[in-house]
Tab-separated table of C-alpha atoms in Angstrom:
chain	number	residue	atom	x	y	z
A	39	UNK	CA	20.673	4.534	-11.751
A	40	UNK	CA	19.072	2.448	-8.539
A	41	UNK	CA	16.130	1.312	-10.606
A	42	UNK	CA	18.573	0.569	-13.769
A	43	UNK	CA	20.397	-1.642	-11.477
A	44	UNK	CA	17.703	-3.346	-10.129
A	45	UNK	CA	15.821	-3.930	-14.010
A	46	UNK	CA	19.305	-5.556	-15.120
A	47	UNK	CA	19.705	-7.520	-12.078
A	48	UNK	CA	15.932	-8.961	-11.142
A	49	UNK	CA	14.163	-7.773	-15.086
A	50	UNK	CA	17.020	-8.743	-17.569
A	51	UNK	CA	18.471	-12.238	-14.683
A	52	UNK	CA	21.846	-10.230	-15.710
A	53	UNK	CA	22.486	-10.521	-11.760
A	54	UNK	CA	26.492	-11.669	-10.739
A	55	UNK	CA	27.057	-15.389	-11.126
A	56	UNK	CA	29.109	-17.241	-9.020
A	57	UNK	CA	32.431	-16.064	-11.466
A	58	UNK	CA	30.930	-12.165	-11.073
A	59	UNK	CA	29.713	-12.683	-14.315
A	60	UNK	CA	25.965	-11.338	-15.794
A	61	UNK	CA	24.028	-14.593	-15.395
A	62	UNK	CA	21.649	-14.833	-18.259
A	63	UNK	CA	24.250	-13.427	-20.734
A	64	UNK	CA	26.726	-15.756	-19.498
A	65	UNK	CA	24.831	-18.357	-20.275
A	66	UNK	CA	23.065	-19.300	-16.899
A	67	UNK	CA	20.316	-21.898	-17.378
A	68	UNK	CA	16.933	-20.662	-17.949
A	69	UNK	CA	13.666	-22.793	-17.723
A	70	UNK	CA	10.111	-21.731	-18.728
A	71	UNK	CA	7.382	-21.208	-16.072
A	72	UNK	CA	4.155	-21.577	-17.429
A	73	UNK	CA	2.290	-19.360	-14.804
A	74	UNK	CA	4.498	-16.534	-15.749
A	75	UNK	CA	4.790	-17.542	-19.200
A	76	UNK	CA	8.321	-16.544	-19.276
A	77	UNK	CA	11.966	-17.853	-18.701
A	78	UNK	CA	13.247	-17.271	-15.344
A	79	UNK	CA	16.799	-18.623	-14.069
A	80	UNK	CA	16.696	-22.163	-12.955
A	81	UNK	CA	15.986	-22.432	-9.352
A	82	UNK	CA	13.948	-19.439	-9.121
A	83	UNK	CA	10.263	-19.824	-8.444
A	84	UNK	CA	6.797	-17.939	-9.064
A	85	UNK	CA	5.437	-15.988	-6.110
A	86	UNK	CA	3.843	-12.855	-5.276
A	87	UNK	CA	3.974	-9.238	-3.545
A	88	UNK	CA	2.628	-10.771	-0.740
A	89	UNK	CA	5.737	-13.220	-0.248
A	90	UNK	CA	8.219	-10.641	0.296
A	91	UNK	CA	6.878	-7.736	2.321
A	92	UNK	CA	3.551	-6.631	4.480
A	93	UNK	CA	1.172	-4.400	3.741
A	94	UNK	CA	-0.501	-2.155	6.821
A	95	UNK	CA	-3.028	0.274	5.905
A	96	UNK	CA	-3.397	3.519	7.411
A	97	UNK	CA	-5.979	4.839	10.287
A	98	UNK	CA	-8.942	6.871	9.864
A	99	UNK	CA	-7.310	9.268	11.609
A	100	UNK	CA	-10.307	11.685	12.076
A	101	UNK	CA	-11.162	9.068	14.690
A	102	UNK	CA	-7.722	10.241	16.723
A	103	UNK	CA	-7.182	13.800	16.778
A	104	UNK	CA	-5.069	15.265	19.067
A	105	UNK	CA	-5.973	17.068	22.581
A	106	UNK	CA	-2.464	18.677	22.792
A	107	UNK	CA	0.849	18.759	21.745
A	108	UNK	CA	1.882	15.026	21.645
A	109	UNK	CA	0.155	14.963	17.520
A	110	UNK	CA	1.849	13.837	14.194
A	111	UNK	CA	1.036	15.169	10.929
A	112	UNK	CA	-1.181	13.484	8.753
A	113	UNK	CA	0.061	11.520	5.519
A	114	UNK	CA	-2.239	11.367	2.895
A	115	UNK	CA	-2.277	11.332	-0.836
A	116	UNK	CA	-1.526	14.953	-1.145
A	117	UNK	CA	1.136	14.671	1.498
A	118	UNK	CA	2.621	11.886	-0.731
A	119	UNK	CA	2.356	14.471	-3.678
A	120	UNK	CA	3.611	17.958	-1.892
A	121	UNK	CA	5.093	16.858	1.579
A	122	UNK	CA	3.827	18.789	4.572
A	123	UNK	CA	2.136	22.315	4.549
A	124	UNK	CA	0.498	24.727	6.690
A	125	UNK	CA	-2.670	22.455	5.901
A	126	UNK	CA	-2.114	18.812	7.140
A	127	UNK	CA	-3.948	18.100	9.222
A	128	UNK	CA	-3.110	15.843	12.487
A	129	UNK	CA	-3.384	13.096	14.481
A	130	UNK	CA	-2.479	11.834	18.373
A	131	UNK	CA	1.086	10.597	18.791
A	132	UNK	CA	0.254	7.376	20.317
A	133	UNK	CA	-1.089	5.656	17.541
A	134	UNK	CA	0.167	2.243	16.874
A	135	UNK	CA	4.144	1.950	15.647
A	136	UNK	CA	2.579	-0.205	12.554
A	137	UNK	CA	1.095	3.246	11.237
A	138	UNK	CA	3.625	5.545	12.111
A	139	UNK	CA	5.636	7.133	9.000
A	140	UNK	CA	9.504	7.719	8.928
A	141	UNK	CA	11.537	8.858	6.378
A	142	UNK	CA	12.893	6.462	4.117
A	143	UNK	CA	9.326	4.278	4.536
A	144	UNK	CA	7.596	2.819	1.381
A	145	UNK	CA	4.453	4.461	1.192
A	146	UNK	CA	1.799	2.777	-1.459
A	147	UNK	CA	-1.318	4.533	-2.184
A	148	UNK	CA	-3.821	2.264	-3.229
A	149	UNK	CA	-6.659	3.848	-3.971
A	150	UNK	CA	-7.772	5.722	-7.129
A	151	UNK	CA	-4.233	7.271	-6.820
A	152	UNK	CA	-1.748	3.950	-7.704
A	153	UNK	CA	1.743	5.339	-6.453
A	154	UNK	CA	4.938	4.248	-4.365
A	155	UNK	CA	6.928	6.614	-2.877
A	156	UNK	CA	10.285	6.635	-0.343
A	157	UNK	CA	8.852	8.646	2.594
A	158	UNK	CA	11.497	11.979	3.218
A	159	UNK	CA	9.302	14.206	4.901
A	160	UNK	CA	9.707	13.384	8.528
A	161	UNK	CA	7.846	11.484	11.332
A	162	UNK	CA	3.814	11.150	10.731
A	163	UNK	CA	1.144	9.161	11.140
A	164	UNK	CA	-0.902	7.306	7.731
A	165	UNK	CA	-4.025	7.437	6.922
A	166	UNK	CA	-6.413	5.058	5.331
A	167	UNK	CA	-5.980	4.792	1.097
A	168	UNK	CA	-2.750	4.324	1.908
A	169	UNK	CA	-0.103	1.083	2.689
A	170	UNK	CA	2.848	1.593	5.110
A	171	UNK	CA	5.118	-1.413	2.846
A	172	UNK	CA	7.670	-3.777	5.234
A	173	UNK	CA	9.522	-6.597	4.624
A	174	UNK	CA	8.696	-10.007	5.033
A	175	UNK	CA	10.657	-12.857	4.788
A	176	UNK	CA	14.185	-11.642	4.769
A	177	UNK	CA	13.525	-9.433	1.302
A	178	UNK	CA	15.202	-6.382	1.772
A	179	UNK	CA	13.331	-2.744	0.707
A	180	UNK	CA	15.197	-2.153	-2.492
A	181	UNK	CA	13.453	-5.437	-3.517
A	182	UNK	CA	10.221	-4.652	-2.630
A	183	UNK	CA	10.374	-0.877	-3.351
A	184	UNK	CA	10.818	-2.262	-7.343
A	185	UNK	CA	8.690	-4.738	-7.474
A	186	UNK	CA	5.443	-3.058	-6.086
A	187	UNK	CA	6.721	0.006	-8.370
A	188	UNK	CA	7.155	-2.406	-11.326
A	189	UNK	CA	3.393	-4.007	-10.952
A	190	UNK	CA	1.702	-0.726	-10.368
A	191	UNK	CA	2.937	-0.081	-13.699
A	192	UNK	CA	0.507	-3.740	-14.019
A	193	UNK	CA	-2.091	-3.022	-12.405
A	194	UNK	CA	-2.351	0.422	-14.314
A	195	UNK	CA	-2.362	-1.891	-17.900
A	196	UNK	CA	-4.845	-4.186	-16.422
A	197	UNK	CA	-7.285	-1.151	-15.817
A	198	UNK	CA	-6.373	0.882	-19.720
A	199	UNK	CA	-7.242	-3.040	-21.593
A	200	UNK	CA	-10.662	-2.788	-19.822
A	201	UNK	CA	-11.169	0.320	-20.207
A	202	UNK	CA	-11.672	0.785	-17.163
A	203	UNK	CA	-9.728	2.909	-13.903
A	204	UNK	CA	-8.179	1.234	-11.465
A	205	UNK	CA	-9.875	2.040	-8.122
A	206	UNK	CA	-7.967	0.764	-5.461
A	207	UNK	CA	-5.990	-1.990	-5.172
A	208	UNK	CA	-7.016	-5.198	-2.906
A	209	UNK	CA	-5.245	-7.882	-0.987
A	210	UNK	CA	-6.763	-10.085	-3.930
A	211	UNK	CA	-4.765	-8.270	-6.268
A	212	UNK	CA	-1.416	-9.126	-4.545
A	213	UNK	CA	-2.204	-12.216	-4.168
A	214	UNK	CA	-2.897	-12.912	-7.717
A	215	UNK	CA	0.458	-11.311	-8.460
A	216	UNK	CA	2.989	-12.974	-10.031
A	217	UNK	CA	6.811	-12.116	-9.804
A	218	UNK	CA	9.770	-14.186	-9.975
A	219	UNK	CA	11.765	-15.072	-6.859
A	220	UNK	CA	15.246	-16.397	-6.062
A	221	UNK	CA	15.451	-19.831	-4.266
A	222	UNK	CA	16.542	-17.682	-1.740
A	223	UNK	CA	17.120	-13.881	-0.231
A	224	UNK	CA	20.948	-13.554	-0.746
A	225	UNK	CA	21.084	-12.684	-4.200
A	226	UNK	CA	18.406	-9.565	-3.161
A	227	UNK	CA	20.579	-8.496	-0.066
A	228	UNK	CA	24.003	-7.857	-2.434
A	229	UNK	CA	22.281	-5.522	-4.156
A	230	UNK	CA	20.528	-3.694	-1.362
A	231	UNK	CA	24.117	-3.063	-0.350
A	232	UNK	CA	24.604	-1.399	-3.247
A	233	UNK	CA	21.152	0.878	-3.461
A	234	UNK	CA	20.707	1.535	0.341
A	235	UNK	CA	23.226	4.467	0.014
A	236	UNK	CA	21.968	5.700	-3.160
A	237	UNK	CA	17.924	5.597	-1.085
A	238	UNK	CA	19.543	7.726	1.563
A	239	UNK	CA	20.728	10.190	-0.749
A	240	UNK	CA	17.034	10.071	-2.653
A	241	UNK	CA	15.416	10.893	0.791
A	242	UNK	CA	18.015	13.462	1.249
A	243	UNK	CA	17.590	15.031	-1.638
A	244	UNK	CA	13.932	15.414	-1.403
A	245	UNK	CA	14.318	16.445	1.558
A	246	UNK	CA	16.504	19.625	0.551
A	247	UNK	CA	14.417	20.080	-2.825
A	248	UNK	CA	10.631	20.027	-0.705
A	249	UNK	CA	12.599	22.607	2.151
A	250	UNK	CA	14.281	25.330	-1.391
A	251	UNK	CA	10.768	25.197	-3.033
A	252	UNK	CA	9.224	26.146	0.719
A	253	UNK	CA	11.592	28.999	0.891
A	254	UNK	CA	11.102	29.978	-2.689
A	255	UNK	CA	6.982	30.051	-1.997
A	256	UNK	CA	7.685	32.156	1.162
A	257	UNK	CA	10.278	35.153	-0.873
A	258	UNK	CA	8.173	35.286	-4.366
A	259	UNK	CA	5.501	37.280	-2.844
A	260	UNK	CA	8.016	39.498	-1.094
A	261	UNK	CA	9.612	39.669	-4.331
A	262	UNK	CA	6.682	40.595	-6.619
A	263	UNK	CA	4.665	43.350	-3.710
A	264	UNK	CA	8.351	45.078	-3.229
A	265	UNK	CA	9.295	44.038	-0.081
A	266	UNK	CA	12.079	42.435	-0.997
A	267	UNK	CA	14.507	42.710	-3.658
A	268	UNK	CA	17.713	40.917	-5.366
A	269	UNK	CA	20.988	42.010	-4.854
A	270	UNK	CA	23.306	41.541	-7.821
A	271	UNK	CA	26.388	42.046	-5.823
């Protein structure tokens, strides 16, 4: 529903009008722009990913392992994929604020592995391959979260015409980006206040699904050797 939202609002320019009407289907004016080589709503300008948030890349955190119990876990790619396990590995607590991970974070892998992801797994620390995303600007992370997700989705067509896979993703590469921005960051903020709520229920919701499936890998074996059984009543 969030990303349905977002498409009809900064995709379709079906965003409220000053009446509360859908703007493009109302009627709102509409002028070409060449580098886009589309229509976007009057007033609205080309930019790129790097005009509305930051992009920090992770540590090589081999380089800071822990000598006692003030340590994060490691997020990598596979942490992205299956949250924490018995194998992360990690990394001293007092690494820089800039790399450390909390839930509800956009992490973008950028390497081989092109994905965005809200963070739900609790605190960490990021490794290299990988972008901790911010705002910049005033854009809000709804805003971003969509529009990095929507030119992945890019990048990933780019790479399939050349025949060719995408290998990582440069600062180049966002800065030849091209997305369509609104003459300012008000129109972005009404609908954050819409989708923050439904984010915290996406991180929540991981959350609960990544902590059944842990409890589901920890009884199956009991189940299947005999050491455990179902009761029916």
């Amino acid at each position: 529903m969030a990303k349905q939202l977002y498409d009809y609002w900064f995709v379709q320019f079906d965003f409220p009008n000053e009446d509360g009407k859908p703007y493009k289907s109302s009627g709102g004016a509409m002028v070409y722009n060449e580098k886009m080589k589309r229509e976007i709503p009057q007033g609205w300008h080309c930019g790129t990913l790097l005009d509305i948030a930051e992009y920090t890349n992770g540590l090589a955190c081999q380089k800071y392992r822990p000598t006692d119990n003030n340590k994060l876990p490691v997020i990598k790619i596979k942490e992205m994929h299956d949250g924490l396990s018995a194998d992360t590995e990690w990394v001293k607590a007092d690494i820089p604020n800039d790399v450390k991970v909390f839930d509800g974070d956009v992490l973008f892998s950028w390497s081989a592995s092109l994905e965005v992801m809200l963070w739900a797994y609790g605190n960490g620390g990021l490794n290299q391959h990988i972008f901790k995303v911010t705002s910049k600007n005033g854009y809000p992370r709804s805003f971003y979260f969509y529009q990095l997700i929507h030119y992945v989705g890019i990048f990933k067509q780019m790479a399939e015409a050349r025949k060719t896979t995408m290998g990582h993703i440069t600062q180049d590469h966002l800065k030849q980006s091209t997305i369509a921005l609104p003459p300012n960051v008000d129109i972005a903020n009404k609908l954050e206040e819409k989708l923050c709520p439904i984010f915290d229920e996406i991180v929540k919701n991981n959350q609960e699904i990544m902590a059944l499936t842990k409890q589901r890998d920890e009884l199956l074996p009991l189940l299947m050797n005999g050491q455990a059984s179902v009761n029916s009543d």
